[in-house]
Every structure is written in C-alpha cells, then in structure tokens.
mmCIF file of C-alpha atoms in Angstrom:
data_model
loop_
_atom_site.group_PDB
_atom_site.id
_atom_site.type_symbol
_atom_site.label_atom_id
_atom_site.label_comp_id
_atom_site.label_asym_id
_atom_site.label_seq_id
_atom_site.Cartn_x
_atom_site.Cartn_y
_atom_site.Cartn_z
ATOM 1 C CA MET A 1 0.756 -23.429 75.172
ATOM 2 C CA PHE A 2 -2.499 -22.714 73.389
ATOM 3 C CA ARG A 3 -4.453 -24.220 76.272
ATOM 4 C CA PHE A 4 -2.588 -21.996 78.720
ATOM 5 C CA PHE A 5 -3.553 -18.992 76.592
ATOM 6 C CA LEU A 6 -7.212 -19.987 76.660
ATOM 7 C CA ILE A 7 -7.150 -20.466 80.425
ATOM 8 C CA THR A 8 -5.435 -17.117 80.958
ATOM 9 C CA LYS A 9 -7.896 -15.390 78.647
ATOM 10 C CA HIS A 10 -10.811 -16.983 80.486
ATOM 11 C CA MET A 11 -9.444 -15.956 83.873
ATOM 12 C CA LEU A 12 -8.804 -12.379 82.757
ATOM 13 C CA HIS A 13 -12.317 -12.180 81.320
ATOM 14 C CA TRP A 14 -13.800 -13.505 84.577
ATOM 15 C CA LEU A 15 -11.777 -11.059 86.669
ATOM 16 C CA TRP A 16 -12.835 -8.218 84.369
ATOM 17 C CA MET A 17 -16.512 -9.182 84.544
ATOM 18 C CA CYS A 18 -16.499 -9.968 88.275
ATOM 19 C CA PRO A 19 -17.038 -6.366 89.508
ATOM 20 C CA TYR A 20 -19.916 -5.859 87.076
ATOM 21 C CA THR A 21 -21.669 -9.068 88.073
ATOM 22 C CA ALA A 22 -21.117 -8.260 91.752
ATOM 23 C CA ASN A 23 -22.580 -4.766 91.461
ATOM 24 C CA THR A 24 -25.730 -5.893 89.694
#
C-alpha cells in the first residue's frame, strides 16, 4: 500500500510538472 502511495505521488508530481517542463 505504501508503495502504491509513492507511485501515485510520483505520477501526480510528474503530471503537475509536465506543463511547466514542456513550456520551458
């Protein structure tokens, strides 16, 4: 369960950062 949380957190962080990295 903890691993799933880490994966979800990582994916959400990547999706949140994606637009910023794409614009730059």
